[in-house]
Amino acid sequence: MNVKVFGERHTATNALQHFLTLNFDTACYYYSFLGWKHRRAPSQREWKRINYMDTLFVFTVRDPYTWVEAMYKEPYNYHHPQMAQFPFEQFLLHPLEDYENLLQMWNEKYEGYLRMFAEVPHGLFVRMEDFIADQKAVYDRASAFLQARGEFQEFNKYASGTGVSERTVGGEATKRKLTRQQYQIINSQIDPAIVLQLGYQLVNPSQV
């Protein structure tokens, strides 16, 4: 069984791909198989045209508060590079690609990923925080679908679209550094039902 990963930018999609091919007798599909990994979730009509019965669909997600901070540092928005110069509050509410704003993009994409996860015969949702904290637990979950290559191996390097480096990703990636006002803006835009479905909690700005 091969793997197709979907997830937003800065959610460890590259690291998961390296981790899975390191530990399992599998290959990861790329652009030619259902397109860009950061896209909206394909419709059932679309994914049923391909070899879906022999595919493990892996969906990655990250705490939405640390995710927006990572996106602000590097939005990968080549159509409007000036966004990287905006104040953070303006960045949060500015149109991005074909979405109303960054948080509405998160809502739409993860609503679609959750729908697809419920539809496909073989699916795995991985929170980036869980992957950082306990790769063996992720390995054990993936083992229900994939044939192991041998003994479990951790993947502790930094993986991006340009390759792999010795830099590691640890606890800093899971620390929030937002102000009360920024939490208020995020909470006003993000869908709380999706947040809860993904196993996260909204932050009460008054307690910051």
mmCIF file with all atom_site columns, C-alpha atoms in Angstrom:
data_model
loop_
_atom_site.group_PDB
_atom_site.id
_atom_site.type_symbol
_atom_site.label_atom_id
_atom_site.label_alt_id
_atom_site.label_comp_id
_atom_site.label_asym_id
_atom_site.label_entity_id
_atom_site.label_seq_id
_atom_site.pdbx_PDB_ins_code
_atom_site.Cartn_x
_atom_site.Cartn_y
_atom_site.Cartn_z
_atom_site.occupancy
_atom_site.B_iso_or_equiv
_atom_site.pdbx_formal_charge
_atom_site.auth_seq_id
_atom_site.auth_comp_id
_atom_site.auth_asym_id
_atom_site.auth_atom_id
_atom_site.pdbx_PDB_model_num
ATOM 1   C CA . MET A 1 1   ? 0.000   0.000  0.000   1.00 0.00 ? 1   MET A CA 1
ATOM 2   C CA . ASN A 1 2   ? 1.327   3.440  -0.950  1.00 0.00 ? 2   ASN A CA 1
ATOM 3   C CA . VAL A 1 3   ? 0.690   6.770  0.751   1.00 0.00 ? 3   VAL A CA 1
ATOM 4   C CA . LYS A 1 4   ? -0.795  10.107 -0.243  1.00 0.00 ? 4   LYS A CA 1
ATOM 5   C CA . VAL A 1 5   ? -0.286  12.943 2.242   1.00 0.00 ? 5   VAL A CA 1
ATOM 6   C CA . PHE A 1 6   ? -2.553  15.982 2.466   1.00 0.00 ? 6   PHE A CA 1
ATOM 7   C CA . GLY A 1 7   ? -2.185  18.894 4.875   1.00 0.00 ? 7   GLY A CA 1
ATOM 8   C CA . GLU A 1 8   ? -1.524  22.590 5.107   1.00 0.00 ? 8   GLU A CA 1
ATOM 9   C CA . ARG A 1 9   ? 1.918   24.147 4.904   1.00 0.00 ? 9   ARG A CA 1
ATOM 10  C CA . HIS A 1 10  ? 3.953   23.959 8.136   1.00 0.00 ? 10  HIS A CA 1
ATOM 11  C CA . THR A 1 11  ? 2.202   20.798 9.364   1.00 0.00 ? 11  THR A CA 1
ATOM 12  C CA . ALA A 1 12  ? 5.097   18.327 8.911   1.00 0.00 ? 12  ALA A CA 1
ATOM 13  C CA . THR A 1 13  ? 3.918   16.887 5.586   1.00 0.00 ? 13  THR A CA 1
ATOM 14  C CA . ASN A 1 14  ? 7.508   16.431 4.386   1.00 0.00 ? 14  ASN A CA 1
ATOM 15  C CA . ALA A 1 15  ? 8.686   14.935 7.663   1.00 0.00 ? 15  ALA A CA 1
ATOM 16  C CA . LEU A 1 16  ? 5.777   12.460 7.678   1.00 0.00 ? 16  LEU A CA 1
ATOM 17  C CA . GLN A 1 17  ? 6.606   11.361 4.146   1.00 0.00 ? 17  GLN A CA 1
ATOM 18  C CA . HIS A 1 18  ? 10.253  10.724 5.064   1.00 0.00 ? 18  HIS A CA 1
ATOM 19  C CA . PHE A 1 19  ? 9.240   8.998  8.303   1.00 0.00 ? 19  PHE A CA 1
ATOM 20  C CA . LEU A 1 20  ? 6.805   6.646  6.569   1.00 0.00 ? 20  LEU A CA 1
ATOM 21  C CA . THR A 1 21  ? 9.157   5.637  3.765   1.00 0.00 ? 21  THR A CA 1
ATOM 22  C CA . LEU A 1 22  ? 11.980  5.168  6.302   1.00 0.00 ? 22  LEU A CA 1
ATOM 23  C CA . ASN A 1 23  ? 9.923   2.785  8.428   1.00 0.00 ? 23  ASN A CA 1
ATOM 24  C CA . PHE A 1 24  ? 7.544   1.078  6.022   1.00 0.00 ? 24  PHE A CA 1
ATOM 25  C CA . ASP A 1 25  ? 7.642   -0.749 2.711   1.00 0.00 ? 25  ASP A CA 1
ATOM 26  C CA . THR A 1 26  ? 5.780   2.013  0.939   1.00 0.00 ? 26  THR A CA 1
ATOM 27  C CA . ALA A 1 27  ? 6.174   4.949  -1.438  1.00 0.00 ? 27  ALA A CA 1
ATOM 28  C CA . CYS A 1 28  ? 4.570   8.374  -1.259  1.00 0.00 ? 28  CYS A CA 1
ATOM 29  C CA . TYR A 1 29  ? 2.563   9.716  -4.155  1.00 0.00 ? 29  TYR A CA 1
ATOM 30  C CA . TYR A 1 30  ? 3.290   13.268 -5.232  1.00 0.00 ? 30  TYR A CA 1
ATOM 31  C CA . TYR A 1 31  ? 1.741   15.825 -7.586  1.00 0.00 ? 31  TYR A CA 1
ATOM 32  C CA . SER A 1 32  ? 0.723   13.420 -10.335 1.00 0.00 ? 32  SER A CA 1
ATOM 33  C CA . PHE A 1 33  ? -1.553  11.555 -7.910  1.00 0.00 ? 33  PHE A CA 1
ATOM 34  C CA . LEU A 1 34  ? -4.467  13.827 -6.886  1.00 0.00 ? 34  LEU A CA 1
ATOM 35  C CA . GLY A 1 35  ? -2.371  16.968 -7.177  1.00 0.00 ? 35  GLY A CA 1
ATOM 36  C CA . TRP A 1 36  ? -0.746  19.331 -4.679  1.00 0.00 ? 36  TRP A CA 1
ATOM 37  C CA . LYS A 1 37  ? -0.570  18.000 -1.135  1.00 0.00 ? 37  LYS A CA 1
ATOM 38  C CA . HIS A 1 38  ? -1.666  21.409 0.255   1.00 0.00 ? 38  HIS A CA 1
ATOM 39  C CA . ARG A 1 39  ? -4.758  21.621 -1.944  1.00 0.00 ? 39  ARG A CA 1
ATOM 40  C CA . ARG A 1 40  ? -8.387  21.448 -0.899  1.00 0.00 ? 40  ARG A CA 1
ATOM 41  C CA . ALA A 1 41  ? -9.483  17.868 -0.308  1.00 0.00 ? 41  ALA A CA 1
ATOM 42  C CA . PRO A 1 42  ? -10.447 16.107 -3.537  1.00 0.00 ? 42  PRO A CA 1
ATOM 43  C CA . SER A 1 43  ? -14.103 15.231 -3.935  1.00 0.00 ? 43  SER A CA 1
ATOM 44  C CA . GLN A 1 44  ? -15.179 11.626 -3.632  1.00 0.00 ? 44  GLN A CA 1
ATOM 45  C CA . ARG A 1 45  ? -15.880 11.637 -7.356  1.00 0.00 ? 45  ARG A CA 1
ATOM 46  C CA . GLU A 1 46  ? -12.250 12.619 -8.010  1.00 0.00 ? 46  GLU A CA 1
ATOM 47  C CA . TRP A 1 47  ? -10.442 10.248 -5.648  1.00 0.00 ? 47  TRP A CA 1
ATOM 48  C CA . LYS A 1 48  ? -12.578 7.285  -6.645  1.00 0.00 ? 48  LYS A CA 1
ATOM 49  C CA . ARG A 1 49  ? -11.074 7.513  -10.142 1.00 0.00 ? 49  ARG A CA 1
ATOM 50  C CA . ILE A 1 50  ? -7.652  6.452  -8.859  1.00 0.00 ? 50  ILE A CA 1
ATOM 51  C CA . ASN A 1 51  ? -6.255  3.432  -7.014  1.00 0.00 ? 51  ASN A CA 1
ATOM 52  C CA . TYR A 1 52  ? -7.798  4.422  -3.694  1.00 0.00 ? 52  TYR A CA 1
ATOM 53  C CA . MET A 1 53  ? -8.277  0.898  -2.315  1.00 0.00 ? 53  MET A CA 1
ATOM 54  C CA . ASP A 1 54  ? -4.504  0.418  -2.190  1.00 0.00 ? 54  ASP A CA 1
ATOM 55  C CA . THR A 1 55  ? -3.727  3.896  -0.831  1.00 0.00 ? 55  THR A CA 1
ATOM 56  C CA . LEU A 1 56  ? -3.319  5.138  2.728   1.00 0.00 ? 56  LEU A CA 1
ATOM 57  C CA . PHE A 1 57  ? -4.446  8.757  2.893   1.00 0.00 ? 57  PHE A CA 1
ATOM 58  C CA . VAL A 1 58  ? -2.548  10.619 5.616   1.00 0.00 ? 58  VAL A CA 1
ATOM 59  C CA . PHE A 1 59  ? -3.802  14.025 6.763   1.00 0.00 ? 59  PHE A CA 1
ATOM 60  C CA . THR A 1 60  ? -1.561  16.327 8.801   1.00 0.00 ? 60  THR A CA 1
ATOM 61  C CA . VAL A 1 61  ? -2.660  19.164 11.050  1.00 0.00 ? 61  VAL A CA 1
ATOM 62  C CA . ARG A 1 62  ? -1.142  21.532 13.568  1.00 0.00 ? 62  ARG A CA 1
ATOM 63  C CA . ASP A 1 63  ? -2.428  23.618 16.471  1.00 0.00 ? 63  ASP A CA 1
ATOM 64  C CA . PRO A 1 64  ? -4.058  26.525 14.607  1.00 0.00 ? 64  PRO A CA 1
ATOM 65  C CA . TYR A 1 65  ? -2.441  29.145 16.835  1.00 0.00 ? 65  TYR A CA 1
ATOM 66  C CA . THR A 1 66  ? 1.145   28.008 16.228  1.00 0.00 ? 66  THR A CA 1
ATOM 67  C CA . TRP A 1 67  ? 0.245   27.333 12.596  1.00 0.00 ? 67  TRP A CA 1
ATOM 68  C CA . VAL A 1 68  ? -0.692  30.967 11.898  1.00 0.00 ? 68  VAL A CA 1
ATOM 69  C CA . GLU A 1 69  ? 2.576   32.083 13.493  1.00 0.00 ? 69  GLU A CA 1
ATOM 70  C CA . ALA A 1 70  ? 4.515   29.731 11.205  1.00 0.00 ? 70  ALA A CA 1
ATOM 71  C CA . MET A 1 71  ? 2.578   30.968 8.189   1.00 0.00 ? 71  MET A CA 1
ATOM 72  C CA . TYR A 1 72  ? 3.399   34.557 9.095   1.00 0.00 ? 72  TYR A CA 1
ATOM 73  C CA . LYS A 1 73  ? 7.118   33.722 9.173   1.00 0.00 ? 73  LYS A CA 1
ATOM 74  C CA . GLU A 1 74  ? 6.890   31.988 5.777   1.00 0.00 ? 74  GLU A CA 1
ATOM 75  C CA . PRO A 1 75  ? 3.510   32.130 4.005   1.00 0.00 ? 75  PRO A CA 1
ATOM 76  C CA . TYR A 1 76  ? 4.729   30.557 0.749   1.00 0.00 ? 76  TYR A CA 1
ATOM 77  C CA . ASN A 1 77  ? 2.464   32.988 -1.074  1.00 0.00 ? 77  ASN A CA 1
ATOM 78  C CA . TYR A 1 78  ? 4.381   33.701 -4.246  1.00 0.00 ? 78  TYR A CA 1
ATOM 79  C CA . HIS A 1 79  ? 1.422   35.541 -5.806  1.00 0.00 ? 79  HIS A CA 1
ATOM 80  C CA . HIS A 1 80  ? 1.524   38.261 -3.156  1.00 0.00 ? 80  HIS A CA 1
ATOM 81  C CA . PRO A 1 81  ? 4.957   38.296 -1.461  1.00 0.00 ? 81  PRO A CA 1
ATOM 82  C CA . GLN A 1 82  ? 4.213   41.681 0.131   1.00 0.00 ? 82  GLN A CA 1
ATOM 83  C CA . MET A 1 83  ? 2.020   39.859 2.677   1.00 0.00 ? 83  MET A CA 1
ATOM 84  C CA . ALA A 1 84  ? 5.165   38.901 4.565   1.00 0.00 ? 84  ALA A CA 1
ATOM 85  C CA . GLN A 1 85  ? 5.674   42.610 5.349   1.00 0.00 ? 85  GLN A CA 1
ATOM 86  C CA . PHE A 1 86  ? 2.197   43.168 6.815   1.00 0.00 ? 86  PHE A CA 1
ATOM 87  C CA . PRO A 1 87  ? 1.635   43.622 10.541  1.00 0.00 ? 87  PRO A CA 1
ATOM 88  C CA . PHE A 1 88  ? 0.517   40.289 11.975  1.00 0.00 ? 88  PHE A CA 1
ATOM 89  C CA . GLU A 1 89  ? -3.076  41.401 12.605  1.00 0.00 ? 89  GLU A CA 1
ATOM 90  C CA . GLN A 1 90  ? -3.434  42.606 9.012   1.00 0.00 ? 90  GLN A CA 1
ATOM 91  C CA . PHE A 1 91  ? -1.871  39.383 7.720   1.00 0.00 ? 91  PHE A CA 1
ATOM 92  C CA . LEU A 1 92  ? -4.502  37.308 9.534   1.00 0.00 ? 92  LEU A CA 1
ATOM 93  C CA . LEU A 1 93  ? -7.417  39.058 7.822   1.00 0.00 ? 93  LEU A CA 1
ATOM 94  C CA . HIS A 1 94  ? -5.976  39.710 4.375   1.00 0.00 ? 94  HIS A CA 1
ATOM 95  C CA . PRO A 1 95  ? -7.193  37.632 1.376   1.00 0.00 ? 95  PRO A CA 1
ATOM 96  C CA . LEU A 1 96  ? -4.897  34.686 0.658   1.00 0.00 ? 96  LEU A CA 1
ATOM 97  C CA . GLU A 1 97  ? -4.909  32.888 -2.693  1.00 0.00 ? 97  GLU A CA 1
ATOM 98  C CA . ASP A 1 98  ? -8.621  32.344 -3.428  1.00 0.00 ? 98  ASP A CA 1
ATOM 99  C CA . TYR A 1 99  ? -9.741  32.465 0.220   1.00 0.00 ? 99  TYR A CA 1
ATOM 100 C CA . GLU A 1 100 ? -11.236 35.281 2.266   1.00 0.00 ? 100 GLU A CA 1
ATOM 101 C CA . ASN A 1 101 ? -8.289  35.109 4.661   1.00 0.00 ? 101 ASN A CA 1
ATOM 102 C CA . LEU A 1 102 ? -5.812  32.723 6.264   1.00 0.00 ? 102 LEU A CA 1
ATOM 103 C CA . LEU A 1 103 ? -8.222  31.369 8.886   1.00 0.00 ? 103 LEU A CA 1
ATOM 104 C CA . GLN A 1 104 ? -11.052 30.840 6.411   1.00 0.00 ? 104 GLN A CA 1
ATOM 105 C CA . MET A 1 105 ? -8.594  28.854 4.308   1.00 0.00 ? 105 MET A CA 1
ATOM 106 C CA . TRP A 1 106 ? -7.825  26.697 7.359   1.00 0.00 ? 106 TRP A CA 1
ATOM 107 C CA . ASN A 1 107 ? -11.559 26.196 7.986   1.00 0.00 ? 107 ASN A CA 1
ATOM 108 C CA . GLU A 1 108 ? -12.327 25.162 4.421   1.00 0.00 ? 108 GLU A CA 1
ATOM 109 C CA . LYS A 1 109 ? -9.345  22.884 3.992   1.00 0.00 ? 109 LYS A CA 1
ATOM 110 C CA . TYR A 1 110 ? -9.739  21.033 7.276   1.00 0.00 ? 110 TYR A CA 1
ATOM 111 C CA . GLU A 1 111 ? -13.481 20.686 6.872   1.00 0.00 ? 111 GLU A CA 1
ATOM 112 C CA . GLY A 1 112 ? -12.664 18.984 3.560   1.00 0.00 ? 112 GLY A CA 1
ATOM 113 C CA . TYR A 1 113 ? -9.880  16.814 5.007   1.00 0.00 ? 113 TYR A CA 1
ATOM 114 C CA . LEU A 1 114 ? -12.176 15.623 7.804   1.00 0.00 ? 114 LEU A CA 1
ATOM 115 C CA . ARG A 1 115 ? -14.873 14.791 5.262   1.00 0.00 ? 115 ARG A CA 1
ATOM 116 C CA . MET A 1 116 ? -12.434 12.884 3.069   1.00 0.00 ? 116 MET A CA 1
ATOM 117 C CA . PHE A 1 117 ? -10.955 11.073 6.095   1.00 0.00 ? 117 PHE A CA 1
ATOM 118 C CA . ALA A 1 118 ? -14.436 9.794  6.919   1.00 0.00 ? 118 ALA A CA 1
ATOM 119 C CA . GLU A 1 119 ? -15.005 8.645  3.320   1.00 0.00 ? 119 GLU A CA 1
ATOM 120 C CA . VAL A 1 120 ? -11.795 6.844  2.335   1.00 0.00 ? 120 VAL A CA 1
ATOM 121 C CA . PRO A 1 121 ? -11.300 3.168  3.242   1.00 0.00 ? 121 PRO A CA 1
ATOM 122 C CA . HIS A 1 122 ? -7.777  3.769  4.634   1.00 0.00 ? 122 HIS A CA 1
ATOM 123 C CA . GLY A 1 123 ? -7.064  7.051  6.416   1.00 0.00 ? 123 GLY A CA 1
ATOM 124 C CA . LEU A 1 124 ? -4.812  8.410  9.163   1.00 0.00 ? 124 LEU A CA 1
ATOM 125 C CA . PHE A 1 125 ? -4.921  11.852 10.792  1.00 0.00 ? 125 PHE A CA 1
ATOM 126 C CA . VAL A 1 126 ? -1.639  12.957 12.401  1.00 0.00 ? 126 VAL A CA 1
ATOM 127 C CA . ARG A 1 127 ? -1.309  16.035 14.584  1.00 0.00 ? 127 ARG A CA 1
ATOM 128 C CA . MET A 1 128 ? 2.145   17.570 14.271  1.00 0.00 ? 128 MET A CA 1
ATOM 129 C CA . GLU A 1 129 ? 2.424   17.932 18.050  1.00 0.00 ? 129 GLU A CA 1
ATOM 130 C CA . ASP A 1 130 ? 1.817   14.203 18.487  1.00 0.00 ? 130 ASP A CA 1
ATOM 131 C CA . PHE A 1 131 ? 4.462   13.392 15.890  1.00 0.00 ? 131 PHE A CA 1
ATOM 132 C CA . ILE A 1 132 ? 7.015   15.572 17.682  1.00 0.00 ? 132 ILE A CA 1
ATOM 133 C CA . ALA A 1 133 ? 6.152   14.132 21.099  1.00 0.00 ? 133 ALA A CA 1
ATOM 134 C CA . ASP A 1 134 ? 5.919   10.424 20.265  1.00 0.00 ? 134 ASP A CA 1
ATOM 135 C CA . GLN A 1 135 ? 6.893   9.103  16.835  1.00 0.00 ? 135 GLN A CA 1
ATOM 136 C CA . LYS A 1 136 ? 6.566   5.515  18.061  1.00 0.00 ? 136 LYS A CA 1
ATOM 137 C CA . ALA A 1 137 ? 2.849   6.062  18.668  1.00 0.00 ? 137 ALA A CA 1
ATOM 138 C CA . VAL A 1 138 ? 2.457   7.347  15.104  1.00 0.00 ? 138 VAL A CA 1
ATOM 139 C CA . TYR A 1 139 ? 4.439   4.342  13.881  1.00 0.00 ? 139 TYR A CA 1
ATOM 140 C CA . ASP A 1 140 ? 2.120   1.987  15.758  1.00 0.00 ? 140 ASP A CA 1
ATOM 141 C CA . ARG A 1 141 ? -0.963  3.601  14.214  1.00 0.00 ? 141 ARG A CA 1
ATOM 142 C CA . ALA A 1 142 ? 0.517   3.463  10.701  1.00 0.00 ? 142 ALA A CA 1
ATOM 143 C CA . SER A 1 143 ? 1.402   -0.207 11.258  1.00 0.00 ? 143 SER A CA 1
ATOM 144 C CA . ALA A 1 144 ? -2.289  -1.039 11.042  1.00 0.00 ? 144 ALA A CA 1
ATOM 145 C CA . PHE A 1 145 ? -2.077  -0.198 7.316   1.00 0.00 ? 145 PHE A CA 1
ATOM 146 C CA . LEU A 1 146 ? 1.558   -0.539 6.214   1.00 0.00 ? 146 LEU A CA 1
ATOM 147 C CA . GLN A 1 147 ? 4.190   -3.296 6.266   1.00 0.00 ? 147 GLN A CA 1
ATOM 148 C CA . ALA A 1 148 ? 7.175   -2.392 8.443   1.00 0.00 ? 148 ALA A CA 1
ATOM 149 C CA . ARG A 1 149 ? 10.668  -2.471 6.901   1.00 0.00 ? 149 ARG A CA 1
ATOM 150 C CA . GLY A 1 150 ? 12.298  -3.565 10.150  1.00 0.00 ? 150 GLY A CA 1
ATOM 151 C CA . GLU A 1 151 ? 12.854  -2.011 13.555  1.00 0.00 ? 151 GLU A CA 1
ATOM 152 C CA . PHE A 1 152 ? 11.243  1.350  14.300  1.00 0.00 ? 152 PHE A CA 1
ATOM 153 C CA . GLN A 1 153 ? 13.446  4.347  13.464  1.00 0.00 ? 153 GLN A CA 1
ATOM 154 C CA . GLU A 1 154 ? 12.893  7.927  14.536  1.00 0.00 ? 154 GLU A CA 1
ATOM 155 C CA . PHE A 1 155 ? 13.147  10.684 11.940  1.00 0.00 ? 155 PHE A CA 1
ATOM 156 C CA . ASN A 1 156 ? 14.734  13.614 13.759  1.00 0.00 ? 156 ASN A CA 1
ATOM 157 C CA . LYS A 1 157 ? 15.864  15.806 10.890  1.00 0.00 ? 157 LYS A CA 1
ATOM 158 C CA . TYR A 1 158 ? 14.224  18.866 9.388   1.00 0.00 ? 158 TYR A CA 1
ATOM 159 C CA . ALA A 1 159 ? 12.456  18.169 6.106   1.00 0.00 ? 159 ALA A CA 1
ATOM 160 C CA . SER A 1 160 ? 11.160  20.804 3.713   1.00 0.00 ? 160 SER A CA 1
ATOM 161 C CA . GLY A 1 161 ? 10.267  20.991 0.066   1.00 0.00 ? 161 GLY A CA 1
ATOM 162 C CA . THR A 1 162 ? 13.916  21.711 -0.724  1.00 0.00 ? 162 THR A CA 1
ATOM 163 C CA . GLY A 1 163 ? 15.365  18.685 1.084   1.00 0.00 ? 163 GLY A CA 1
ATOM 164 C CA . VAL A 1 164 ? 16.478  17.362 4.457   1.00 0.00 ? 164 VAL A CA 1
ATOM 165 C CA . SER A 1 165 ? 18.886  19.035 6.901   1.00 0.00 ? 165 SER A CA 1
ATOM 166 C CA . GLU A 1 166 ? 20.374  18.144 10.277  1.00 0.00 ? 166 GLU A CA 1
ATOM 167 C CA . ARG A 1 167 ? 18.356  20.877 11.949  1.00 0.00 ? 167 ARG A CA 1
ATOM 168 C CA . THR A 1 168 ? 15.774  19.375 14.298  1.00 0.00 ? 168 THR A CA 1
ATOM 169 C CA . VAL A 1 169 ? 12.225  20.444 15.117  1.00 0.00 ? 169 VAL A CA 1
ATOM 170 C CA . GLY A 1 170 ? 11.313  20.257 18.788  1.00 0.00 ? 170 GLY A CA 1
ATOM 171 C CA . GLY A 1 171 ? 9.304   21.965 21.464  1.00 0.00 ? 171 GLY A CA 1
ATOM 172 C CA . GLU A 1 172 ? 9.725   25.481 20.066  1.00 0.00 ? 172 GLU A CA 1
ATOM 173 C CA . ALA A 1 173 ? 7.376   24.574 17.212  1.00 0.00 ? 173 ALA A CA 1
ATOM 174 C CA . THR A 1 174 ? 4.564   23.933 19.700  1.00 0.00 ? 174 THR A CA 1
ATOM 175 C CA . LYS A 1 175 ? 4.924   27.108 21.810  1.00 0.00 ? 175 LYS A CA 1
ATOM 176 C CA . ARG A 1 176 ? 2.401   29.904 21.302  1.00 0.00 ? 176 ARG A CA 1
ATOM 177 C CA . LYS A 1 177 ? 3.614   33.503 21.354  1.00 0.00 ? 177 LYS A CA 1
ATOM 178 C CA . LEU A 1 178 ? 0.407   35.427 20.669  1.00 0.00 ? 178 LEU A CA 1
ATOM 179 C CA . THR A 1 179 ? -1.104  38.484 22.322  1.00 0.00 ? 179 THR A CA 1
ATOM 180 C CA . ARG A 1 180 ? -4.652  38.736 23.674  1.00 0.00 ? 180 ARG A CA 1
ATOM 181 C CA . GLN A 1 181 ? -5.739  40.790 20.647  1.00 0.00 ? 181 GLN A CA 1
ATOM 182 C CA . GLN A 1 182 ? -4.276  38.241 18.251  1.00 0.00 ? 182 GLN A CA 1
ATOM 183 C CA . TYR A 1 183 ? -6.114  35.401 19.992  1.00 0.00 ? 183 TYR A CA 1
ATOM 184 C CA . GLN A 1 184 ? -9.329  37.411 19.688  1.00 0.00 ? 184 GLN A CA 1
ATOM 185 C CA . ILE A 1 185 ? -8.866  37.887 15.933  1.00 0.00 ? 185 ILE A CA 1
ATOM 186 C CA . ILE A 1 186 ? -8.093  34.209 15.375  1.00 0.00 ? 186 ILE A CA 1
ATOM 187 C CA . ASN A 1 187 ? -11.060 33.068 17.483  1.00 0.00 ? 187 ASN A CA 1
ATOM 188 C CA . SER A 1 188 ? -13.385 35.384 15.566  1.00 0.00 ? 188 SER A CA 1
ATOM 189 C CA . GLN A 1 189 ? -12.483 33.648 12.291  1.00 0.00 ? 189 GLN A CA 1
ATOM 190 C CA . ILE A 1 190 ? -11.756 30.012 13.071  1.00 0.00 ? 190 ILE A CA 1
ATOM 191 C CA . ASP A 1 191 ? -14.492 27.370 13.187  1.00 0.00 ? 191 ASP A CA 1
ATOM 192 C CA . PRO A 1 192 ? -14.632 26.067 16.789  1.00 0.00 ? 192 PRO A CA 1
ATOM 193 C CA . ALA A 1 193 ? -16.335 22.809 15.767  1.00 0.00 ? 193 ALA A CA 1
ATOM 194 C CA . ILE A 1 194 ? -13.431 21.928 13.463  1.00 0.00 ? 194 ILE A CA 1
ATOM 195 C CA . VAL A 1 195 ? -10.914 22.877 16.153  1.00 0.00 ? 195 VAL A CA 1
ATOM 196 C CA . LEU A 1 196 ? -12.594 20.461 18.587  1.00 0.00 ? 196 LEU A CA 1
ATOM 197 C CA . GLN A 1 197 ? -12.899 17.691 15.999  1.00 0.00 ? 197 GLN A CA 1
ATOM 198 C CA . LEU A 1 198 ? -9.157  17.859 15.472  1.00 0.00 ? 198 LEU A CA 1
ATOM 199 C CA . GLY A 1 199 ? -8.494  17.526 19.197  1.00 0.00 ? 199 GLY A CA 1
ATOM 200 C CA . TYR A 1 200 ? -7.568  21.120 19.999  1.00 0.00 ? 200 TYR A CA 1
ATOM 201 C CA . GLN A 1 201 ? -9.065  23.710 22.347  1.00 0.00 ? 201 GLN A CA 1
ATOM 202 C CA . LEU A 1 202 ? -9.817  27.366 21.736  1.00 0.00 ? 202 LEU A CA 1
ATOM 203 C CA . VAL A 1 203 ? -7.811  29.703 23.945  1.00 0.00 ? 203 VAL A CA 1
ATOM 204 C CA . ASN A 1 204 ? -9.777  32.162 26.077  1.00 0.00 ? 204 ASN A CA 1
ATOM 205 C CA . PRO A 1 205 ? -8.068  35.515 25.378  1.00 0.00 ? 205 PRO A CA 1
ATOM 206 C CA . SER A 1 206 ? -9.041  36.873 28.784  1.00 0.00 ? 206 SER A CA 1
ATOM 207 C CA . GLN A 1 207 ? -6.830  34.219 30.376  1.00 0.00 ? 207 GLN A CA 1
ATOM 208 C CA . VAL A 1 208 ? -3.738  35.166 28.383  1.00 0.00 ? 208 VAL A CA 1
#
